[in-house]
XYZ file of C-alpha atoms in Angstrom:
402
model
C 10.049 -15.075 4.164
C 9.561 -18.264 2.212
C 6.276 -18.573 0.374
C 5.041 -21.595 -1.460
C 2.910 -21.043 -4.540
C -0.206 -23.115 -5.034
C -1.311 -23.421 -8.657
C -5.066 -23.531 -8.944
C -7.331 -24.494 -11.821
C -10.664 -25.096 -10.075
C -13.716 -22.857 -10.247
C -16.206 -22.160 -7.495
C -19.771 -21.429 -8.571
C -20.739 -17.785 -8.138
C -23.789 -16.877 -6.112
C -25.551 -13.569 -6.490
C -24.857 -12.606 -2.894
C -21.141 -13.234 -3.117
C -20.481 -10.450 -5.604
C -23.399 -8.108 -5.033
C -22.038 -4.619 -4.512
C -24.914 -3.773 -2.192
C -23.814 -6.445 0.284
C -21.551 -4.096 2.244
C -21.486 -0.529 3.492
C -19.468 1.460 0.989
C -16.064 2.901 1.838
C -16.122 5.437 -0.993
C -14.173 8.622 -0.412
C -16.000 11.824 0.450
C -17.562 13.495 -2.602
C -15.311 15.896 -4.458
C -16.565 19.444 -5.078
C -18.490 19.969 -8.265
C -16.293 21.386 -11.007
C -16.763 23.470 -14.140
C -17.847 22.020 -17.464
C -20.316 19.530 -15.973
C -23.022 19.383 -18.639
C -25.479 16.482 -18.463
C -28.606 15.349 -20.306
C -30.804 12.290 -20.778
C -28.961 9.239 -22.108
C -30.131 7.626 -25.352
C -27.981 4.484 -25.106
C -29.018 2.694 -21.893
C -28.037 -0.835 -20.880
C -30.958 -2.838 -19.523
C -29.534 -4.555 -16.435
C -32.020 -7.421 -16.628
C -31.301 -8.443 -20.218
C -27.748 -7.121 -20.569
C -28.635 -5.354 -23.858
C -28.802 -1.694 -24.864
C -32.171 -0.046 -25.409
C -33.840 3.335 -25.139
C -34.840 4.858 -21.792
C -38.259 3.627 -20.653
C -39.695 7.129 -20.980
C -38.972 7.288 -24.728
C -39.274 3.720 -25.988
C -40.670 4.098 -29.492
C -39.702 2.617 -32.850
C -37.674 5.738 -33.690
C -35.837 5.579 -30.342
C -34.927 1.917 -30.544
C -31.190 1.186 -30.214
C -29.780 -1.053 -32.938
C -26.431 -2.805 -33.180
C -24.563 -1.684 -36.292
C -21.543 -3.876 -35.716
C -20.166 -6.185 -33.012
C -16.464 -6.514 -32.249
C -15.800 -9.729 -30.314
C -12.171 -9.735 -29.236
C -10.001 -11.955 -27.092
C -9.841 -9.333 -24.310
C -13.019 -7.226 -24.725
C -16.421 -7.151 -26.424
C -17.573 -3.901 -28.019
C -20.463 -2.783 -30.209
C -21.158 0.131 -32.519
C -24.718 1.265 -31.757
C -27.180 3.617 -33.434
C -30.395 5.367 -32.408
C -32.238 8.278 -34.020
C -29.291 9.344 -36.177
C -26.784 9.081 -33.303
C -23.962 6.545 -33.282
C -21.721 5.428 -30.422
C -19.215 2.760 -29.471
C -19.944 0.749 -26.305
C -17.935 -1.656 -24.168
C -20.247 -4.608 -23.458
C -17.679 -6.921 -21.853
C -19.579 -7.063 -18.539
C -23.073 -6.845 -20.056
C -23.434 -10.629 -19.982
C -22.154 -10.941 -16.415
C -24.058 -13.557 -14.358
C -24.480 -10.946 -11.632
C -27.023 -8.248 -12.488
C -25.369 -5.798 -10.080
C -22.216 -5.781 -12.228
C -23.967 -4.701 -15.419
C -23.015 -1.043 -15.554
C -21.968 0.173 -18.999
C -20.980 3.144 -21.134
C -21.534 4.171 -24.764
C -19.602 7.089 -26.255
C -19.485 9.343 -29.286
C -17.175 12.310 -29.827
C -19.839 14.536 -28.225
C -21.038 12.562 -25.202
C -20.703 9.550 -22.919
C -23.902 7.745 -21.924
C -23.640 5.968 -18.567
C -26.093 3.374 -17.232
C -26.118 1.199 -14.135
C -28.492 -1.212 -12.368
C -31.180 0.374 -10.229
C -30.573 -1.159 -6.808
C -32.994 0.997 -4.858
C -31.021 4.120 -3.961
C -32.963 7.363 -3.675
C -30.250 9.176 -5.643
C -27.072 8.253 -7.505
C -24.056 10.547 -7.592
C -21.805 10.554 -10.667
C -18.150 11.584 -10.742
C -15.871 12.125 -13.730
C -12.115 11.997 -13.032
C -12.804 12.579 -9.340
C -15.120 15.582 -9.869
C -18.827 15.420 -9.079
C -20.865 16.096 -12.213
C -24.429 15.096 -11.294
C -26.973 13.625 -8.911
C -29.943 11.748 -10.310
C -32.798 9.573 -9.132
C -32.585 7.577 -12.373
C -30.054 4.966 -13.415
C -28.630 6.534 -16.579
C -27.019 9.830 -17.527
C -25.444 11.600 -20.508
C -22.211 13.564 -19.965
C -21.721 16.119 -22.755
C -18.600 17.800 -21.323
C -16.217 15.298 -22.933
C -12.986 15.607 -24.894
C -12.836 13.740 -28.251
C -10.087 11.122 -28.232
C -9.684 11.145 -24.435
C -10.365 8.526 -21.748
C -12.692 9.538 -18.901
C -12.898 7.681 -15.565
C -16.376 7.615 -14.058
C -17.643 6.526 -10.659
C -21.316 6.116 -9.815
C -22.283 5.920 -6.148
C -25.707 5.303 -4.633
C -26.687 4.755 -1.001
C -29.791 2.841 -0.004
C -31.574 2.724 3.334
C -29.356 1.636 6.188
C -26.239 3.151 4.610
C -25.702 0.329 2.132
C -23.545 1.658 -0.698
C -23.251 0.658 -4.348
C -20.314 1.782 -6.468
C -19.447 1.274 -10.128
C -16.311 2.353 -11.973
C -16.298 2.860 -15.757
C -13.386 3.946 -17.950
C -14.871 5.318 -21.174
C -12.854 5.822 -24.372
C -14.267 8.832 -26.230
C -14.004 8.507 -30.056
C -12.218 11.285 -31.935
C -15.093 11.408 -34.473
C -18.389 9.647 -35.190
C -17.884 8.189 -38.655
C -17.963 4.411 -39.088
C -14.205 4.050 -39.580
C -13.358 6.037 -36.427
C -15.844 4.132 -34.274
C -14.432 0.821 -35.543
C -10.898 2.088 -34.842
C -11.978 3.042 -31.306
C -13.273 -0.486 -30.749
C -9.879 -1.833 -31.870
C -8.166 0.645 -29.547
C -10.195 -0.628 -26.579
C -9.244 -4.216 -27.466
C -5.557 -3.364 -27.890
C -5.451 -1.568 -24.545
C -6.970 -4.574 -22.785
C -4.635 -7.052 -24.481
C -1.561 -5.327 -23.124
C -2.225 -6.978 -19.756
C -1.057 -10.596 -19.609
C -1.898 -11.087 -15.932
C -3.229 -9.281 -12.889
C -1.842 -9.653 -9.367
C -3.923 -9.090 -6.229
C -2.029 -8.443 -2.965
C -3.450 -8.135 0.563
C -1.205 -7.565 3.573
C -2.065 -7.074 7.259
C 0.773 -5.571 9.279
C 1.595 -3.859 12.586
C 2.739 -0.326 11.846
C 4.424 0.193 15.216
C 7.853 -1.083 16.216
C 6.355 -2.634 19.346
C 2.827 -3.632 20.356
C 1.399 -4.660 23.720
C -1.810 -6.530 24.481
C -4.451 -4.123 25.881
C -5.343 -4.844 29.510
C -9.002 -5.286 28.603
C -8.107 -7.978 26.088
C -5.351 -9.529 28.165
C -7.641 -10.762 30.928
C -10.196 -12.033 28.420
C -8.054 -13.455 25.632
C -6.485 -16.518 27.205
C -3.259 -15.718 25.316
C 0.015 -17.016 26.739
C 1.895 -13.715 26.876
C -0.027 -10.576 27.935
C 0.883 -8.525 31.026
C 4.601 -7.755 31.179
C 5.294 -8.676 27.540
C 5.528 -6.881 24.214
C 5.409 -8.031 20.583
C 7.670 -6.948 17.752
C 5.795 -5.041 15.041
C 6.617 -4.563 11.373
C 7.796 -0.979 11.916
C 6.621 0.355 8.535
C 3.915 2.276 6.717
C 2.004 1.374 3.560
C 4.065 -0.186 0.783
C 3.147 -0.561 -2.908
C 5.767 -3.266 -3.455
C 4.413 -6.541 -4.814
C 6.655 -8.528 -2.473
C 9.156 -7.698 0.213
C 7.731 -5.714 3.165
C 7.176 -7.467 6.484
C 3.608 -8.348 7.505
C 1.612 -10.485 9.934
C -0.576 -12.231 7.353
C -1.044 -11.793 3.633
C -2.075 -13.327 0.369
C -0.914 -12.798 -3.211
C -3.035 -14.124 -6.050
C -2.202 -14.069 -9.752
C -4.847 -14.258 -12.487
C -3.555 -15.089 -15.973
C -5.517 -13.721 -18.932
C -4.141 -16.161 -21.517
C -4.684 -19.367 -19.522
C -7.122 -20.680 -16.949
C -4.647 -21.494 -14.167
C -4.192 -19.037 -11.337
C -1.658 -18.840 -8.510
C -1.978 -18.546 -4.747
C 0.783 -17.377 -2.405
C -0.385 -17.424 1.259
C 1.975 -16.327 4.015
C 2.281 -15.344 7.673
C 5.138 -13.579 9.428
C 6.970 -14.437 12.623
C 5.248 -13.355 15.844
C 8.095 -12.513 18.242
C 7.553 -12.014 21.985
C 9.833 -10.097 24.353
C 9.780 -9.142 28.015
C 8.980 -5.484 28.649
C 12.715 -5.018 29.365
C 13.547 -6.214 25.829
C 14.611 -9.777 26.640
C 13.652 -12.244 23.887
C 11.089 -14.892 24.924
C 9.749 -16.855 21.937
C 8.621 -16.764 18.324
C 5.995 -18.626 16.295
C 4.211 -18.365 12.981
C 0.463 -18.394 12.589
C -0.933 -21.104 10.308
C -1.657 -20.122 6.704
C -4.138 -22.978 6.163
C -7.086 -20.572 6.252
C -5.532 -18.014 3.900
C -6.952 -18.455 0.417
C -7.334 -16.864 -3.012
C -9.436 -18.401 -5.749
C -11.259 -17.598 -8.954
C -15.043 -17.694 -8.796
C -15.817 -17.728 -12.526
C -14.476 -19.634 -15.495
C -11.645 -18.358 -17.652
C -12.694 -16.377 -20.737
C -9.676 -14.088 -21.145
C -11.777 -10.962 -20.489
C -13.172 -10.838 -16.946
C -12.852 -12.914 -13.806
C -14.298 -12.795 -10.311
C -11.948 -13.663 -7.448
C -12.237 -14.052 -3.692
C -9.592 -13.667 -1.013
C -9.882 -14.793 2.613
C -7.475 -14.442 5.531
C -8.137 -16.072 8.871
C -4.932 -16.086 10.918
C -4.989 -16.660 14.679
C -2.312 -15.233 16.955
C -0.037 -18.291 17.441
C 0.174 -17.656 21.203
C -3.612 -17.400 21.673
C -6.495 -19.949 21.704
C -7.107 -21.445 18.255
C -10.814 -22.059 18.816
C -13.722 -21.013 21.017
C -15.186 -17.602 21.850
C -11.801 -16.233 22.926
C -10.169 -16.961 19.594
C -8.624 -13.769 18.170
C -6.669 -12.802 15.092
C -6.748 -11.276 11.619
C -9.954 -11.757 9.657
C -10.570 -10.560 6.080
C -12.869 -11.486 3.179
C -12.928 -9.601 -0.128
C -14.579 -10.168 -3.506
C -13.319 -8.546 -6.695
C -14.435 -8.443 -10.307
C -11.380 -7.985 -12.540
C -11.459 -7.070 -16.210
C -8.495 -7.482 -18.510
C -8.904 -3.885 -19.696
C -8.098 -2.674 -16.167
C -11.606 -2.089 -14.800
C -12.410 -3.549 -11.396
C -14.610 -3.317 -8.353
C -14.036 -4.652 -4.867
C -16.141 -5.229 -1.763
C -15.387 -6.902 1.533
C -15.185 -6.971 5.319
C -12.219 -6.948 7.699
C -11.379 -6.761 11.382
C -10.027 -3.309 12.194
C -6.684 -4.580 13.460
C -3.892 -4.449 12.563
C -3.186 -2.106 9.584
C -4.289 -3.385 6.162
C -3.488 -2.743 2.490
C -4.884 -4.132 -0.775
C -3.362 -3.524 -4.224
C -3.903 -4.474 -7.861
C -1.083 -4.798 -10.393
C -1.666 -5.051 -14.142
C 1.306 -6.731 -15.827
C 2.422 -5.812 -19.342
C 5.713 -7.562 -20.057
C 8.199 -6.570 -17.357
C 6.251 -3.456 -16.444
C 3.173 -3.183 -14.294
C 0.611 -0.612 -13.215
C -0.283 -0.206 -9.543
C -3.686 0.584 -8.030
C -4.367 1.222 -4.343
C -7.671 -0.520 -3.644
C -7.775 -0.288 0.152
C -5.647 1.078 2.996
C -6.761 1.289 6.625
C -5.010 2.051 9.892
C -5.655 -0.019 12.974
C -8.491 1.187 15.183
C -7.271 -0.733 18.248
C -5.654 -4.076 18.983
C -8.919 -4.859 20.757
C -10.371 -5.335 17.265
C -8.420 -8.573 16.884
C -11.238 -9.974 18.997
C -14.322 -9.799 16.780
C -16.898 -9.283 19.577
C -15.138 -6.069 20.656
C -15.280 -4.118 17.347
C -17.538 -3.736 14.340
C -15.981 -5.001 11.140
C -14.655 -2.492 8.624
C -15.784 -2.377 5.000
C -13.946 -2.449 1.676
C -15.475 -0.654 -1.290
C -13.651 0.590 -4.381
C -13.822 0.526 -8.150
C -12.187 2.117 -11.174
C -9.162 1.260 -13.287
C -5.686 -0.082 -12.597
């Protein structure tokens, strides 16, 4: 299918609501069972979400417990600091600490003996912390020290908190644990974090909505209501496939591919829709059309700095044989917001109609190679969900590394 790229350089101003992780019900996976070696304590290096700077926990804020910055490492891909408090030293990734959105300001600081995690307090009664998919703690606070770490390793953390009404907040943090705590090793760890981030030259975001079945028919309940041209006695050709991690190639009904470059401000947009083919129930071909891609969009929401970028994707594609406006209008509807970091960290939130099947992927490009991260996959609830009044919208919620 032919796709025309649209090169974009504009920036849309970010609003707090557009990227706030608490704006949607979380779709985080069920908690994993608690594993062995889960030792936790009070964190000493805590990022203040309001100021974006590290300090001591409120309970122990004294002159002797004050966090100081020993050295700052400002790179082209990341920002790190070597911190000290009460004889302890740690290296911290502060790339997102200056984010315009307070809800994004989760952070980590690590020595060879611990990782201190901190995140914004958004009102949850408890926060659950996972390391490498294993639950290690529940806390009512918004910081935690993990002492069951391996020097020289990388640990992937997720922090999940649920507020009243089932609103979920999720943060993903990939912490690099120093091999030792001397000044040279901490500085080398900061350079390691920078080098890892610089390996990515661009990041690709791909959303596709597709019909898993070989054939699909309009439900009777929707057929009488929809006003679509072909309902009773007709069937539609599906995409006849499951989930696919390919960047391009598999058939779909509507999709968008966006490319963020880390060494330049321009970004790329590739919107597309597939052919909708109609047949009689006996298999006789009737007609085919393509839905418009004018309301399929991908754009950056923050200015280029080579380190982090917020993006937004929207898909609004009406069935080409159905009304294009009014209360009976039906089709694919998706909106997602993502914060991307060049070092591979990300989080994503969004809403979608629960039909048809959907998939969302991230690809981090390093030369001709790329990493692949599954951000979201969902199977169709019912074709009735193409009509928004008939189904609640589904939620997108994920974070981690790609």
